[in-house]
Amino acid sequence: MNIREQIEQNELETLSPYASVSCRTKGRKKPQEKDEVRTEFMRDRDRILHCKAFRRLKDKTQVFLDPEGDHYRTRLTHTLEVSQIARTIGRALKLNTDLIEAIALGHDLGHTPYGHAGERTLNELMPEGFRHYEQSLRVVDCLENEGKGLNLTWEVRDGILNHQMETTPGTLEGRVVRISDKIAYIHHDMDDAQRAGIISEDDIPVTLRMTLGYTTKERLNTLVLDVIRSSAGKNDILQSQRIHEAMMLFRKLMFADVYMNPVAKSEEVKVHRMITGLYQYYTEHPKEMPEEYSRMTDQGTTVSRAVGDYISGMTDTYCVRRFREIFEPKSWDIF
């Protein structure tokens, strides 16, 4: 028995009966030989961690556009916090933490530059629409590895696609990531908003603070423990009604005071103009995109889809640089 087989046997013996075990994966689109050391879910985690789209997350906006300060979250730090919260919950429930980590690390790979402002703009511009969770799956299926994709397992792909609240992942591990994503952004977006001076603890209704906690740390602990206690021994990932209702009220507060705050969103009109300008330019000049994207149009991909793939993969700084190179006049010497 090699190392992988030992790990798989250990999963069968120690994980919850509701957990996803590596040896029973629904498999990959393209079958391949098993690894001697890593399980299938461990391999997926490693493939995501080493892909280019994952590295670009470090320079993509989470909530605050181009914040001045070293401690504001980026899309990468959000991803890592989701992974940490999800692994804590998954370990307590005896679920497969390798699968959880793979889904968590890959769930936002398709996010645009400048966060949801960029996503909304592309969704308006593209005839086929744009949703970051669908793009995340497209990244791992079609765009990474020079167009070959990462060939991930069904369980990881399902968790990535269904991490938004409107649909339900097919595994408990995927459902853990889905709720952890919401817990993470409620926790760290409030922390960032307080750091930016947009909101303070005194702005949070006392009833919410009594239920969830009086600090961001206390609220995170309350939310995580509630999921663990409500889901223990059950074939679902749940919250108690009391905590769920409080979290939804807290989320409503965040939308009113933070996400739609004119201070936080004052620059979004510039993001809309910039991404609109890039989209229109590249749909008219698709051959000016890097070869890997311009080649897609020769292989049957619509121009709008290829342009959406290119722009959504940009980091914030690269997006600004391309816009300036195209639209800002350059000085030149005629002599």
Short mmCIF file of C-alpha atoms in Angstrom, two decimals:
data_model
loop_
_atom_site.label_atom_id
_atom_site.label_comp_id
_atom_site.label_asym_id
_atom_site.label_seq_id
_atom_site.Cartn_x
_atom_site.Cartn_y
_atom_site.Cartn_z
CA MET A 1 0.00 0.00 0.00
CA ASN A 2 1.54 3.34 -1.11
CA ILE A 3 1.14 6.67 0.72
CA ARG A 4 -1.93 7.75 -1.25
CA GLU A 5 -3.69 4.48 -0.53
CA GLN A 6 -2.91 4.87 3.17
CA ILE A 7 -4.43 8.35 3.17
CA GLU A 8 -7.50 7.09 1.33
CA GLN A 9 -7.92 4.27 3.84
CA ASN A 10 -7.59 6.74 6.68
CA GLU A 11 -10.35 8.86 5.15
CA LEU A 12 -12.66 5.84 5.03
CA GLU A 13 -11.98 5.05 8.67
CA THR A 14 -12.05 8.53 10.22
CA LEU A 15 -14.23 10.89 8.18
CA SER A 16 -17.95 11.43 8.66
CA PRO A 17 -20.25 9.08 6.70
CA TYR A 18 -21.47 12.24 4.94
CA ALA A 19 -17.97 13.30 3.83
CA SER A 20 -16.57 13.00 0.31
CA VAL A 21 -13.75 10.48 0.25
CA SER A 22 -11.04 10.69 -2.37
CA CYS A 23 -11.25 7.09 -3.57
CA ARG A 24 -14.92 7.57 -4.48
CA THR A 25 -14.60 10.74 -6.51
CA LYS A 26 -16.82 11.04 -9.56
CA GLY A 27 -13.60 11.58 -11.45
CA ARG A 28 -12.18 13.91 -14.07
CA LYS A 29 -13.26 14.70 -17.63
CA LYS A 30 -9.98 13.19 -18.79
CA PRO A 31 -8.92 10.11 -16.82
CA GLN A 32 -5.32 9.97 -15.68
CA GLU A 33 -3.05 7.79 -13.60
CA LYS A 34 -3.23 8.18 -9.85
CA ASP A 35 -0.44 9.80 -7.87
CA GLU A 36 1.64 7.69 -5.48
CA VAL A 37 1.53 10.28 -2.67
CA ARG A 38 -1.42 12.63 -3.17
CA THR A 39 -5.13 11.90 -3.30
CA GLU A 40 -7.22 13.27 -6.16
CA PHE A 41 -8.43 16.23 -4.09
CA MET A 42 -4.90 17.01 -2.91
CA ARG A 43 -3.77 17.13 -6.54
CA ASP A 44 -6.60 19.52 -7.40
CA ARG A 45 -5.63 21.82 -4.53
CA ASP A 46 -2.02 21.87 -5.75
CA ARG A 47 -3.01 22.56 -9.36
CA ILE A 48 -5.10 25.55 -8.30
CA LEU A 49 -2.42 26.87 -5.96
CA HIS A 50 0.21 26.80 -8.72
CA CYS A 51 -1.92 28.24 -11.53
CA LYS A 52 -1.45 31.76 -12.90
CA ALA A 53 -5.00 32.89 -12.13
CA PHE A 54 -4.43 32.19 -8.43
CA ARG A 55 -1.31 34.35 -8.35
CA ARG A 56 -3.16 37.25 -9.98
CA LEU A 57 -5.63 37.40 -7.09
CA LYS A 58 -3.06 39.30 -5.04
CA ASP A 59 -3.69 42.41 -7.16
CA LYS A 60 -7.46 42.26 -7.47
CA THR A 61 -9.85 44.38 -5.42
CA GLN A 62 -11.99 42.85 -2.70
CA VAL A 63 -14.21 45.81 -1.71
CA PHE A 64 -12.20 49.03 -1.54
CA LEU A 65 -10.88 50.27 -4.86
CA ASP A 66 -7.16 51.07 -4.75
CA PRO A 67 -7.05 51.49 -0.94
CA GLU A 68 -4.19 53.43 0.64
CA GLY A 69 -2.81 51.06 3.26
CA ASP A 70 -1.09 47.72 3.53
CA HIS A 71 -3.73 45.94 5.59
CA TYR A 72 -6.84 46.07 3.42
CA ARG A 73 -8.01 42.77 1.98
CA THR A 74 -7.43 41.78 -1.61
CA ARG A 75 -9.14 38.97 -3.49
CA LEU A 76 -6.21 36.73 -2.52
CA THR A 77 -6.41 37.43 1.20
CA HIS A 78 -10.18 36.92 1.04
CA THR A 79 -9.60 33.54 -0.62
CA LEU A 80 -7.14 32.52 2.08
CA GLU A 81 -9.54 33.59 4.84
CA VAL A 82 -12.36 31.59 3.25
CA SER A 83 -10.06 28.58 3.13
CA GLN A 84 -9.09 28.97 6.80
CA ILE A 85 -12.69 29.33 8.01
CA ALA A 86 -13.89 26.46 5.84
CA ARG A 87 -11.11 24.12 6.96
CA THR A 88 -11.90 24.89 10.61
CA ILE A 89 -15.56 24.02 10.10
CA GLY A 90 -14.76 21.00 7.95
CA ARG A 91 -12.26 19.57 10.41
CA ALA A 92 -14.74 19.91 13.27
CA LEU A 93 -17.41 18.11 11.22
CA LYS A 94 -14.96 15.42 10.06
CA LEU A 95 -15.30 16.35 6.41
CA ASN A 96 -12.62 16.18 3.72
CA THR A 97 -10.45 19.25 4.30
CA ASP A 98 -8.39 18.62 1.15
CA LEU A 99 -11.53 18.94 -0.95
CA ILE A 100 -12.62 21.98 1.05
CA GLU A 101 -9.29 23.69 0.51
CA ALA A 102 -9.30 23.00 -3.22
CA ILE A 103 -12.78 24.50 -3.63
CA ALA A 104 -11.96 27.48 -1.43
CA LEU A 105 -8.74 28.32 -3.26
CA GLY A 106 -10.48 28.11 -6.63
CA HIS A 107 -13.83 29.72 -5.93
CA ASP A 108 -12.91 33.28 -7.00
CA LEU A 109 -10.41 32.62 -9.80
CA GLY A 110 -12.81 34.17 -12.31
CA HIS A 111 -13.25 37.48 -10.53
CA THR A 112 -12.64 40.63 -12.54
CA PRO A 113 -10.31 43.50 -11.73
CA TYR A 114 -11.91 45.97 -9.33
CA GLY A 115 -14.21 43.43 -7.71
CA HIS A 116 -17.95 43.45 -8.23
CA ALA A 117 -17.77 46.82 -10.00
CA GLY A 118 -15.83 45.12 -12.78
CA GLU A 119 -18.17 42.13 -12.75
CA ARG A 120 -21.28 44.29 -13.10
CA THR A 121 -19.72 46.18 -16.02
CA LEU A 122 -18.79 43.04 -17.96
CA ASN A 123 -22.22 41.58 -17.28
CA GLU A 124 -23.77 44.67 -18.86
CA LEU A 125 -21.44 44.61 -21.87
CA MET A 126 -21.27 40.94 -22.83
CA PRO A 127 -24.26 39.53 -24.77
CA GLU A 128 -23.83 36.22 -22.93
CA GLY A 129 -23.55 37.99 -19.57
CA PHE A 130 -20.82 37.57 -17.01
CA ARG A 131 -20.92 35.89 -13.61
CA HIS A 132 -17.71 35.39 -11.68
CA TYR A 133 -18.58 31.89 -10.43
CA GLU A 134 -19.18 30.67 -13.98
CA GLN A 135 -15.96 32.36 -15.05
CA SER A 136 -14.08 30.65 -12.21
CA LEU A 137 -15.14 27.30 -13.64
CA ARG A 138 -14.20 28.45 -17.13
CA VAL A 139 -10.74 29.40 -15.86
CA VAL A 140 -10.03 25.91 -14.50
CA ASP A 141 -11.74 24.11 -17.38
CA CYS A 142 -10.64 26.08 -20.43
CA LEU A 143 -8.22 28.94 -19.83
CA GLU A 144 -5.45 27.71 -17.56
CA ASN A 145 -2.56 25.52 -18.71
CA GLU A 146 -2.38 27.15 -22.16
CA GLY A 147 -6.02 26.42 -22.88
CA LYS A 148 -5.94 22.79 -21.76
CA GLY A 149 -7.48 23.49 -18.35
CA LEU A 150 -6.56 21.92 -15.03
CA ASN A 151 -8.72 18.78 -15.45
CA LEU A 152 -10.11 18.96 -11.93
CA THR A 153 -12.41 16.44 -10.28
CA TRP A 154 -16.18 16.78 -10.46
CA GLU A 155 -16.43 17.59 -6.75
CA VAL A 156 -14.07 20.56 -6.95
CA ARG A 157 -15.65 21.91 -10.11
CA ASP A 158 -19.13 21.60 -8.59
CA GLY A 159 -18.03 23.46 -5.46
CA ILE A 160 -16.47 26.29 -7.48
CA LEU A 161 -19.54 26.75 -9.69
CA ASN A 162 -22.08 26.62 -6.86
CA HIS A 163 -20.41 28.70 -4.16
CA GLN A 164 -23.01 31.49 -4.46
CA MET A 165 -26.14 31.18 -2.30
CA GLU A 166 -28.62 30.73 -5.18
CA THR A 167 -27.57 27.13 -5.85
CA THR A 168 -26.54 24.18 -3.69
CA PRO A 169 -23.23 22.31 -4.08
CA GLY A 170 -23.46 18.55 -4.40
CA THR A 171 -21.06 17.90 -1.51
CA LEU A 172 -21.03 18.99 2.12
CA GLU A 173 -17.51 20.27 1.53
CA GLY A 174 -18.83 22.60 -1.17
CA ARG A 175 -21.56 23.80 1.16
CA VAL A 176 -19.00 24.53 3.86
CA VAL A 177 -17.09 26.75 1.42
CA ARG A 178 -20.30 28.48 0.37
CA ILE A 179 -21.24 29.53 3.93
CA SER A 180 -17.59 30.28 4.79
CA ASP A 181 -17.42 32.71 1.87
CA LYS A 182 -20.31 34.69 3.36
CA ILE A 183 -18.89 34.56 6.88
CA ALA A 184 -15.50 35.71 5.61
CA TYR A 185 -16.67 38.76 3.72
CA ILE A 186 -19.04 39.87 6.48
CA HIS A 187 -16.14 39.60 8.93
CA HIS A 188 -13.31 41.16 6.96
CA ASP A 189 -15.35 43.73 5.04
CA MET A 190 -16.52 45.15 8.37
CA ASP A 191 -12.94 45.13 9.61
CA ASP A 192 -11.76 47.00 6.51
CA ALA A 193 -14.67 49.45 6.72
CA GLN A 194 -13.77 50.27 10.31
CA ARG A 195 -10.14 50.74 9.30
CA ALA A 196 -11.27 53.13 6.56
CA GLY A 197 -13.42 55.11 9.00
CA ILE A 198 -16.61 54.38 7.08
CA ILE A 199 -18.37 52.66 9.97
CA SER A 200 -17.73 52.08 13.67
CA GLU A 201 -18.89 49.58 16.26
CA ASP A 202 -21.37 52.17 17.53
CA ASP A 203 -23.10 52.11 14.13
CA ILE A 204 -24.01 48.44 14.59
CA PRO A 205 -27.38 48.02 16.35
CA VAL A 206 -26.93 46.79 19.91
CA THR A 207 -29.29 43.87 19.29
CA LEU A 208 -26.95 42.56 16.58
CA ARG A 209 -23.92 43.01 18.79
CA MET A 210 -25.64 41.17 21.62
CA THR A 211 -26.37 38.25 19.27
CA LEU A 212 -23.20 38.06 17.18
CA GLY A 213 -20.54 39.75 19.31
CA TYR A 214 -19.08 43.13 20.14
CA THR A 215 -15.95 42.86 17.95
CA THR A 216 -15.15 41.44 14.52
CA LYS A 217 -13.25 38.62 16.23
CA GLU A 218 -16.21 37.73 18.47
CA ARG A 219 -18.60 37.78 15.51
CA LEU A 220 -16.38 35.47 13.47
CA ASN A 221 -16.17 33.03 16.36
CA THR A 222 -19.96 33.12 16.87
CA LEU A 223 -20.72 32.44 13.21
CA VAL A 224 -18.21 29.58 12.88
CA LEU A 225 -19.27 27.86 16.10
CA ASP A 226 -22.94 28.12 15.16
CA VAL A 227 -22.37 26.35 11.83
CA ILE A 228 -20.43 23.57 13.57
CA ARG A 229 -23.04 23.05 16.29
CA SER A 230 -25.99 23.25 13.90
CA SER A 231 -24.46 20.86 11.36
CA ALA A 232 -22.87 18.23 13.61
CA GLY A 233 -24.06 14.73 12.72
CA LYS A 234 -26.29 15.97 9.90
CA ASN A 235 -26.17 15.53 6.15
CA ASP A 236 -26.28 19.28 5.55
CA ILE A 237 -24.51 22.50 6.50
CA LEU A 238 -26.82 24.62 8.62
CA GLN A 239 -27.11 27.69 10.81
CA SER A 240 -29.47 28.20 13.72
CA GLN A 241 -32.42 30.40 12.85
CA ARG A 242 -31.39 33.03 15.40
CA ILE A 243 -27.83 33.40 14.08
CA HIS A 244 -28.89 33.18 10.43
CA GLU A 245 -31.41 35.99 10.87
CA ALA A 246 -28.82 38.10 12.68
CA MET A 247 -26.26 37.48 9.93
CA MET A 248 -28.76 38.52 7.25
CA LEU A 249 -29.52 41.73 9.16
CA PHE A 250 -25.80 42.36 9.50
CA ARG A 251 -25.38 41.77 5.76
CA LYS A 252 -28.18 44.27 5.08
CA LEU A 253 -26.36 46.80 7.26
CA MET A 254 -23.15 46.21 5.33
CA PHE A 255 -24.87 46.84 1.99
CA ALA A 256 -26.46 50.05 3.23
CA ASP A 257 -23.46 51.50 5.07
CA VAL A 258 -20.43 49.97 3.32
CA TYR A 259 -21.01 48.42 -0.10
CA MET A 260 -23.24 51.30 -1.28
CA ASN A 261 -21.43 53.97 0.71
CA PRO A 262 -20.46 56.90 -1.54
CA VAL A 263 -17.00 57.02 0.06
CA ALA A 264 -16.29 53.37 -0.77
CA LYS A 265 -17.92 53.53 -4.20
CA SER A 266 -16.92 57.00 -5.37
CA GLU A 267 -14.45 55.61 -7.91
CA GLU A 268 -16.71 52.95 -9.43
CA VAL A 269 -17.85 55.21 -12.27
CA LYS A 270 -14.21 55.37 -13.40
CA VAL A 271 -13.97 51.58 -13.29
CA HIS A 272 -17.09 51.34 -15.47
CA ARG A 273 -15.66 53.74 -18.03
CA MET A 274 -12.27 52.03 -18.06
CA ILE A 275 -13.57 48.48 -18.53
CA THR A 276 -16.16 49.67 -21.05
CA GLY A 277 -13.42 51.39 -23.04
CA LEU A 278 -11.20 48.29 -23.01
CA TYR A 279 -14.09 46.01 -23.97
CA GLN A 280 -15.13 48.18 -26.91
CA TYR A 281 -11.55 48.58 -28.09
CA TYR A 282 -10.73 44.88 -28.03
CA THR A 283 -13.99 43.79 -29.62
CA GLU A 284 -13.04 46.09 -32.51
CA HIS A 285 -9.37 45.00 -32.47
CA PRO A 286 -9.33 41.38 -31.20
CA LYS A 287 -5.94 40.68 -32.77
CA GLU A 288 -4.36 43.19 -30.40
CA MET A 289 -5.07 40.91 -27.44
CA PRO A 290 -2.32 38.47 -26.41
CA GLU A 291 -2.10 35.53 -28.78
CA GLU A 292 -3.70 33.04 -26.39
CA TYR A 293 -6.90 35.11 -26.46
CA SER A 294 -6.89 36.28 -30.07
CA ARG A 295 -6.30 32.67 -31.14
CA MET A 296 -9.53 31.65 -29.38
CA THR A 297 -11.58 33.62 -31.89
CA ASP A 298 -10.03 31.58 -34.71
CA GLN A 299 -11.12 28.41 -32.92
CA GLY A 300 -14.81 29.25 -32.65
CA THR A 301 -14.98 31.38 -29.50
CA THR A 302 -17.02 34.55 -29.95
CA VAL A 303 -15.10 37.80 -29.84
CA SER A 304 -17.13 39.02 -26.87
CA ARG A 305 -16.34 35.85 -24.93
CA ALA A 306 -12.62 36.05 -25.68
CA VAL A 307 -12.50 39.74 -24.74
CA GLY A 308 -14.38 38.96 -21.52
CA ASP A 309 -11.87 36.24 -20.72
CA TYR A 310 -8.98 38.61 -21.28
CA ILE A 311 -10.35 41.54 -19.29
CA SER A 312 -11.64 39.44 -16.39
CA GLY A 313 -8.19 37.90 -16.02
CA MET A 314 -6.51 41.28 -15.65
CA THR A 315 -5.24 42.53 -12.31
CA ASP A 316 -6.22 46.05 -11.22
CA THR A 317 -2.84 47.54 -12.11
CA TYR A 318 -2.60 45.75 -15.47
CA CYS A 319 -6.11 46.96 -16.35
CA VAL A 320 -5.10 50.57 -15.69
CA ARG A 321 -1.84 50.15 -17.61
CA ARG A 322 -3.56 48.76 -20.71
CA PHE A 323 -6.17 51.52 -20.61
CA ARG A 324 -3.48 54.20 -20.44
CA GLU A 325 -1.44 52.62 -23.22
CA ILE A 326 -4.48 52.60 -25.50
CA PHE A 327 -6.27 55.84 -24.65
CA GLU A 328 -3.77 58.28 -23.17
CA PRO A 329 -1.81 60.38 -25.70
CA LYS A 330 1.94 59.88 -25.72
CA SER A 331 4.54 62.58 -26.22
CA TRP A 332 6.83 62.18 -29.22
CA ASP A 333 9.70 64.01 -30.79
CA ILE A 334 9.33 64.92 -34.46
CA PHE A 335 13.01 65.79 -34.85
#
